[in-house]
MMTF fields as JSON, N, C-alpha, C and O atoms, coordinates in Angstrom:
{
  "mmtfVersion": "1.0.0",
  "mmtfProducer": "UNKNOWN",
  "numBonds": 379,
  "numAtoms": 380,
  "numGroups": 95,
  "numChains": 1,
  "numModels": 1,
  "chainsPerModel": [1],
  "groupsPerChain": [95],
  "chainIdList": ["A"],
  "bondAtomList": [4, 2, 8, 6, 12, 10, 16, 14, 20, 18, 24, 22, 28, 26, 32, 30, 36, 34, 40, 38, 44, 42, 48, 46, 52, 50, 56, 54, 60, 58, 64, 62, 68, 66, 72, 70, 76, 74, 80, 78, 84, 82, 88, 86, 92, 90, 96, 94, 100, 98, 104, 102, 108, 106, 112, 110, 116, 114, 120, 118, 124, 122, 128, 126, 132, 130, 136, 134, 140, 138, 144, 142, 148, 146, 152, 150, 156, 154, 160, 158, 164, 162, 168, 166, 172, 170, 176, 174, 180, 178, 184, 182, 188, 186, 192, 190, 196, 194, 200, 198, 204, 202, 208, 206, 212, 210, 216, 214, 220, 218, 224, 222, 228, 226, 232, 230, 236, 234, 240, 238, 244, 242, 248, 246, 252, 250, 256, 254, 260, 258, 264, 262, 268, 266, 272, 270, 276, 274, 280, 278, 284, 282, 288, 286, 292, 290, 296, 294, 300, 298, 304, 302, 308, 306, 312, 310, 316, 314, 320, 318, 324, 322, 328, 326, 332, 330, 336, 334, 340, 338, 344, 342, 348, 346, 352, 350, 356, 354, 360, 358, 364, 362, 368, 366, 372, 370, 376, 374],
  "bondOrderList": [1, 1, 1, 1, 1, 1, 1, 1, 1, 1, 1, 1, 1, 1, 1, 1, 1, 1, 1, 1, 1, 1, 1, 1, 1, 1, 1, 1, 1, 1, 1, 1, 1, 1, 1, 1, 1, 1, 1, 1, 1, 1, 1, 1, 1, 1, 1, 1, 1, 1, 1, 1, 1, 1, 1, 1, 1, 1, 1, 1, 1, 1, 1, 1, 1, 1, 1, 1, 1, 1, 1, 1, 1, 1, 1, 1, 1, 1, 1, 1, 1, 1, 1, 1, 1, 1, 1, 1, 1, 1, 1, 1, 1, 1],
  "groupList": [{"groupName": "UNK", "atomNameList": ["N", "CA", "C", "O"], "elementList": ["N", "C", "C", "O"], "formalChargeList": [0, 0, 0, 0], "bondAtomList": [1, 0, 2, 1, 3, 2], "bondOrderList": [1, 1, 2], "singleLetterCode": "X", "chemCompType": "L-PEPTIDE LINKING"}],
  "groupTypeList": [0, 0, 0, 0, 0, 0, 0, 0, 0, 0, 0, 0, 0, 0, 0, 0, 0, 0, 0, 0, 0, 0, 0, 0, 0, 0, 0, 0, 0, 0, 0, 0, 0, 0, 0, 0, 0, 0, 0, 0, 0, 0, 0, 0, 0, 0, 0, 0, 0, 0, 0, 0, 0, 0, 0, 0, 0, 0, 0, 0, 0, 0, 0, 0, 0, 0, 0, 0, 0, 0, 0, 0, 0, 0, 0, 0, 0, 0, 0, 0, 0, 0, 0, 0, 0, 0, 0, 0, 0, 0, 0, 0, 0, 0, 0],
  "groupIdList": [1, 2, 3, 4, 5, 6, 7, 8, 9, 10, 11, 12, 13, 14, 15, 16, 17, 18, 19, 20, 21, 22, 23, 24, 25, 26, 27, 28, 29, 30, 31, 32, 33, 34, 35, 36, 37, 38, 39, 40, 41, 42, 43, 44, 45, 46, 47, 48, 49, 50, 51, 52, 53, 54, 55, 56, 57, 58, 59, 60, 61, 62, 63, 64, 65, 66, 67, 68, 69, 70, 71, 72, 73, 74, 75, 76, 77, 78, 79, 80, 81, 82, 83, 84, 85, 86, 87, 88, 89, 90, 91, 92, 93, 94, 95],
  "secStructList": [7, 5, 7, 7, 3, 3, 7, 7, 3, 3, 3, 6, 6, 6, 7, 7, 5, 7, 1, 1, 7, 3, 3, 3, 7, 1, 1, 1, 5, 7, 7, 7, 7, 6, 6, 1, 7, 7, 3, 3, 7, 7, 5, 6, 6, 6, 7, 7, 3, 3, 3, 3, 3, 7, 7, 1, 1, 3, 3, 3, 1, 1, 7, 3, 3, 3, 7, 7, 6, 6, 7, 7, 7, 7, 7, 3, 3, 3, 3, 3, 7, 4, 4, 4, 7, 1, 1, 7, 7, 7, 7, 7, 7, 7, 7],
  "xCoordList": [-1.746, -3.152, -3.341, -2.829, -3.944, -4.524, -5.789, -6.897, -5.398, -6.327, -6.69, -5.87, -7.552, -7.942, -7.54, -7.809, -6.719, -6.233, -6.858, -7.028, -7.138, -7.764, -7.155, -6.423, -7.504, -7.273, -7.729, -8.87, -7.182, -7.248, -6.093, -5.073, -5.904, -4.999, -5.953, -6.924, -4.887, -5.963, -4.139, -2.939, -4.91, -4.193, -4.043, -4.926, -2.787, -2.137, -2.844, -3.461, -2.889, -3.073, -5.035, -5.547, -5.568, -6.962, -7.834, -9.057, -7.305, -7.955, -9.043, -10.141, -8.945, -9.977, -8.831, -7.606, -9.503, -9.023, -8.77, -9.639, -7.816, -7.171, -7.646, -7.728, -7.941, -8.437, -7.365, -6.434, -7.605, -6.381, -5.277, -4.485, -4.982, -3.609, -3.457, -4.511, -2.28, -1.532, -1.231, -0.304, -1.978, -1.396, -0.79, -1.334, 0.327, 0.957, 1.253, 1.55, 0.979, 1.899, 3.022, 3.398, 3.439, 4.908, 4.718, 5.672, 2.925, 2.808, 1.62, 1.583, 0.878, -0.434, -0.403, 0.174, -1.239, -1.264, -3.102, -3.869, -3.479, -4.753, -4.788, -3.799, -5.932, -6.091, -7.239, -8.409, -6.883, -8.03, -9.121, -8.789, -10.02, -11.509, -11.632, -10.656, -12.939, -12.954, -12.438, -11.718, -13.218, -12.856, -11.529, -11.381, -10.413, -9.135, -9.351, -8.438, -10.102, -9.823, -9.702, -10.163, -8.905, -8.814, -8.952, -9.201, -8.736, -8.816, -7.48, -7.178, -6.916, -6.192, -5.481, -4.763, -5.739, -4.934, -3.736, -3.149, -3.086, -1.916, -2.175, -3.194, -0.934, -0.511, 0.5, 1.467, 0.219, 1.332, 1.982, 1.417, 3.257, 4.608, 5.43, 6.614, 3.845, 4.596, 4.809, 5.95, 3.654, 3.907, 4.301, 3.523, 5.545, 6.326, 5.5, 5.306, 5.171, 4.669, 3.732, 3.485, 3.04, 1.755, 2.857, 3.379, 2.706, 3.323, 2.213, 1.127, 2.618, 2.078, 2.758, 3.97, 2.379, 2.802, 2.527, 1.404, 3.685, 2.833, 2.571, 3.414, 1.483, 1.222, 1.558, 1.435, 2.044, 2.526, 1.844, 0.697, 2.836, 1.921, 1.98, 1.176, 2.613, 2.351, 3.335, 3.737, 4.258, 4.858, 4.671, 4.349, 4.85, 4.611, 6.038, 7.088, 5.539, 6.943, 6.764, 7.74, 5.957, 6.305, 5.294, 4.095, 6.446, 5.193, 5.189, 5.06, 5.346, 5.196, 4.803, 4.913, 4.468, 4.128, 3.964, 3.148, 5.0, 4.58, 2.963, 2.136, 2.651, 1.486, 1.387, 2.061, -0.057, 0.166, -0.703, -1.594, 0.112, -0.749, -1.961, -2.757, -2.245, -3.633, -4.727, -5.853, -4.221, -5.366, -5.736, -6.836, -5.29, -5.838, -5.371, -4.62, -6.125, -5.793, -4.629, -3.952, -4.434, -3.428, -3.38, -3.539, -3.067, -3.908, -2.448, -1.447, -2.354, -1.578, -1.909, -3.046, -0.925, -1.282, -0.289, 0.911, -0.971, 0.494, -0.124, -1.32, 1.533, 1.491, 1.775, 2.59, 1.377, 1.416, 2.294, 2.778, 2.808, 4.532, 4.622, 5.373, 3.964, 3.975, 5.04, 4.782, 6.025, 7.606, 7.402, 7.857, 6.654, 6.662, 5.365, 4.664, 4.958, 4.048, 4.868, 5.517, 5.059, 5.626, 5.455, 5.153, 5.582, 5.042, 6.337, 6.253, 7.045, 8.364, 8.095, 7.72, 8.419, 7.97, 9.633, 10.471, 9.57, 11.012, 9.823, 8.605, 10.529, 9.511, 10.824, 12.034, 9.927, 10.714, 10.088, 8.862, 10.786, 9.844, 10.568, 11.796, 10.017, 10.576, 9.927, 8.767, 10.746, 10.674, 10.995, 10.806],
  "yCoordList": [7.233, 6.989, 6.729, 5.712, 7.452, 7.158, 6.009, 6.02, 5.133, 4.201, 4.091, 4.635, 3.605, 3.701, 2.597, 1.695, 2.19, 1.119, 0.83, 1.653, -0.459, -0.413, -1.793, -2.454, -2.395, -3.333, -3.438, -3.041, -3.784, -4.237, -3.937, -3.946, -3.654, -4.16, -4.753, -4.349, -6.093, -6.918, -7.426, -7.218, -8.065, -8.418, -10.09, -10.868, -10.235, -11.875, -12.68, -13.633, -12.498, -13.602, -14.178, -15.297, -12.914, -13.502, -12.515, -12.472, -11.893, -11.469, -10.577, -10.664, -9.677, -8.73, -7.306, -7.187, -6.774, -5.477, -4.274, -3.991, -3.666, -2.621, -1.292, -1.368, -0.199, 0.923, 2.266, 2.431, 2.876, 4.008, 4.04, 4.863, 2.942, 2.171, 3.491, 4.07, 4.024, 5.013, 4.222, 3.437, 4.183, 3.543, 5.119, 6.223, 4.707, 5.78, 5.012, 3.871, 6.352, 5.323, 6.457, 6.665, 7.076, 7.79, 9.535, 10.236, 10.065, 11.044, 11.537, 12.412, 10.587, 10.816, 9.527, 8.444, 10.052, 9.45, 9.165, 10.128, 8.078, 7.441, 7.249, 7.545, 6.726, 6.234, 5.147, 5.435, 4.074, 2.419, 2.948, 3.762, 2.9, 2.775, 1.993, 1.266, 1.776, 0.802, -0.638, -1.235, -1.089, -2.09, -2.798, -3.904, -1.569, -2.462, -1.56, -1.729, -0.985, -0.85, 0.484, 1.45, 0.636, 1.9, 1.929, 0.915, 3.251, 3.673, 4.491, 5.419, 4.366, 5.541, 5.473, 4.552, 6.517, 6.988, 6.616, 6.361, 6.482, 5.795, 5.844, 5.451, 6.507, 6.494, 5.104, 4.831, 4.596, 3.245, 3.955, 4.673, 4.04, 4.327, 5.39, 5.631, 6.423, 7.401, 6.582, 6.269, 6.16, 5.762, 4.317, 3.705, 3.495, 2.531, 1.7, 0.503, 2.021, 1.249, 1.902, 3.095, 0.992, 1.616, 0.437, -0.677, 1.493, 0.861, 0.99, 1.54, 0.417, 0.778, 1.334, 1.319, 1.932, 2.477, 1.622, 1.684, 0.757, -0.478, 0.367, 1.259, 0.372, 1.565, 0.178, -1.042, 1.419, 0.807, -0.902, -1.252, -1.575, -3.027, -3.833, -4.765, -3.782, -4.796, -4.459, -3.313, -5.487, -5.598, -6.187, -7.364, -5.479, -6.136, -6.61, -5.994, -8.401, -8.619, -8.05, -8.287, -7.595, -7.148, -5.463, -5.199, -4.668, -3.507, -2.497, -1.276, -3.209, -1.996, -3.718, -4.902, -3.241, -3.522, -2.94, -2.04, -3.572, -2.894, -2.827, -3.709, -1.08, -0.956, -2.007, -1.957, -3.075, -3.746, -2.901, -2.053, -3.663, -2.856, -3.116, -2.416, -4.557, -5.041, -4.675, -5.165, -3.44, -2.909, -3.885, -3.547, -4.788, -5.872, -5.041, -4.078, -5.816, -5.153, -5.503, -6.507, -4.639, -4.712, -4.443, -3.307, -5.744, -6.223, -6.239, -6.767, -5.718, -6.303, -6.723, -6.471, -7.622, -8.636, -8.195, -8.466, -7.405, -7.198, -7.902, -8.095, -8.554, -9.323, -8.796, -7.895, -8.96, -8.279, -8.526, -9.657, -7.47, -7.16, -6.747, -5.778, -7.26, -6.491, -5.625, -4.428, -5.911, -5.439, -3.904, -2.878, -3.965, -2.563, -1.867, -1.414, -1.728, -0.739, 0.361, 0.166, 1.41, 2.601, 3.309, 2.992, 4.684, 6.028, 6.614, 7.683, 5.88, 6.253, 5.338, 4.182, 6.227, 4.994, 5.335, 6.225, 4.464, 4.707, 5.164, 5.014, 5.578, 6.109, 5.856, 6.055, 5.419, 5.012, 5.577, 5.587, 6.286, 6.819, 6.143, 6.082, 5.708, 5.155, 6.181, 6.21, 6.67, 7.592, 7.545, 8.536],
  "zCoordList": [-20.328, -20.075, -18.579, -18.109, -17.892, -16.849, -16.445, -16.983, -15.491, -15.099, -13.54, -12.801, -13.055, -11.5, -11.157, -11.95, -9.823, -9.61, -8.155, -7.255, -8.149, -6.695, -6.078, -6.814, -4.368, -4.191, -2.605, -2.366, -1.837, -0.544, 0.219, -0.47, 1.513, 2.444, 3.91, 4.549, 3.967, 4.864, 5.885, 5.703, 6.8, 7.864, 7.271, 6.909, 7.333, 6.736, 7.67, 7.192, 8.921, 9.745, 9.853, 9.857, 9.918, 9.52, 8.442, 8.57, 7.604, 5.794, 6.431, 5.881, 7.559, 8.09, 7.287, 7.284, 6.926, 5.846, 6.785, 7.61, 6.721, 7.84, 7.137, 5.911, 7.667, 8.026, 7.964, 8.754, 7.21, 7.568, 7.349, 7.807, 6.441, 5.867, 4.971, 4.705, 4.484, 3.572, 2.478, 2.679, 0.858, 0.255, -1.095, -1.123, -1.952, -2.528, -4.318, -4.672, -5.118, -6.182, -6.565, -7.719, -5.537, -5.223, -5.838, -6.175, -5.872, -6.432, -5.115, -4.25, -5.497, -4.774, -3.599, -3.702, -2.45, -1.327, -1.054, -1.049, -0.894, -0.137, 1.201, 1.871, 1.789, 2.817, 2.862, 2.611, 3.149, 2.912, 3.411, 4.274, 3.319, 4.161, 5.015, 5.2, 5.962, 6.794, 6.832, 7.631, 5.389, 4.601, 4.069, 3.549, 4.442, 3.784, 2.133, 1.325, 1.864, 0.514, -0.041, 0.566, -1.543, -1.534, -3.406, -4.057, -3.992, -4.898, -5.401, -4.651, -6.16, -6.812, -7.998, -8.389, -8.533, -9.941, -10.067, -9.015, -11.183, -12.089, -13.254, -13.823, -13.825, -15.318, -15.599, -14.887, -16.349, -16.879, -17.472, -18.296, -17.322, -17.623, -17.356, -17.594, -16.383, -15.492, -14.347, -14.008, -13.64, -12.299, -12.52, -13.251, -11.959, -12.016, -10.397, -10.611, -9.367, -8.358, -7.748, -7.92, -6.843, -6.294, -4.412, -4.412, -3.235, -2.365, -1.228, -1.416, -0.03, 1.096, 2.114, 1.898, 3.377, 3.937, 5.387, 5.887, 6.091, 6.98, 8.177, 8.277, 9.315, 9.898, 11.497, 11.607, 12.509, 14.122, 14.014, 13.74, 14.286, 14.649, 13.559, 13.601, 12.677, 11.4, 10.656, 10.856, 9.286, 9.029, 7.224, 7.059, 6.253, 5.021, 4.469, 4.284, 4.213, 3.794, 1.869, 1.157, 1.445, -0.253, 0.273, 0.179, 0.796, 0.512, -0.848, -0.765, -2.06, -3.196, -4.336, -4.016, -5.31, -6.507, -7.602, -7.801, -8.692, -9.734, -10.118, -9.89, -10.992, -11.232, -12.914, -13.943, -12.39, -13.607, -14.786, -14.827, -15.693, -17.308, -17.508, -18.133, -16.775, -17.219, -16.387, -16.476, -15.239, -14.711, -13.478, -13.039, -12.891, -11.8, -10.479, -10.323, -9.628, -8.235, -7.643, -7.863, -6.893, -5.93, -4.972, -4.524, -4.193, -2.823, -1.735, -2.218, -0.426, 0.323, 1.298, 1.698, 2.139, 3.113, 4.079, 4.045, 5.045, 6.248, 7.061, 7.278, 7.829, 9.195, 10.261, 10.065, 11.822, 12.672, 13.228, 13.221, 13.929, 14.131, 15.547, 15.649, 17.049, 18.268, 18.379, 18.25, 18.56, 18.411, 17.738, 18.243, 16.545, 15.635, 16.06, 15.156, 17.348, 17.963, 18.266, 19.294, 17.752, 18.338, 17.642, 16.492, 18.066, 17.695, 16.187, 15.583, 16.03, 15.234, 14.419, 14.614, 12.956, 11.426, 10.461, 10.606, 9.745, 8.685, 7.418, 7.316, 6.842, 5.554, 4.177, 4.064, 3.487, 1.481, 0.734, 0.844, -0.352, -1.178, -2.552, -2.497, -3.595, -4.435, -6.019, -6.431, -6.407, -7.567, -9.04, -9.745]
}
């Protein structure tokens, strides 16, 4: 069964919602809105996590979550990382 899963990504240090954030649940790929927030599809028991993708400058200490059954959001909180400003990213894909 397919369900729409939604949530936030916001900045840990003051809860202002980041923009352009890549969020994935390892099939399909989003992008947050202005707002920090996003939308996307998931099957429970195909798709096992919904992750983020932390973009130059910030750092998520939990970036994936299991997709829950009960349909609630899923929200992340990245912290800012000066150090991780650069044009070069590591990438995970979890399958």
């Amino acid at each position: 069964m397919s369900m729409c899963f939604q949530g936030r990504v916001t900045c840990a240090q003051t809860g202002r919602g980041l923009a352009d954030v890549l969020v994935s649940n390892g099939e399909q790929v989003v992008k947050t809105g202005a707002d920090g927030s996003y939308q996307i599809a998931a099957e429970v028991g195909v798709h096992r996590f919904i992750w983020v993708c932390s973009p130059a400058g910030y750092r998520a200490a939990e970036f994936y979550s299991r997709i829950p059954a009960d349909g609630s959001d899923v929200d992340f909180a990245l912290t800012p990382a000066p150090e991780r400003r650069t044009d070069s990213f590591q990438f995970v894909q979890i399958t």
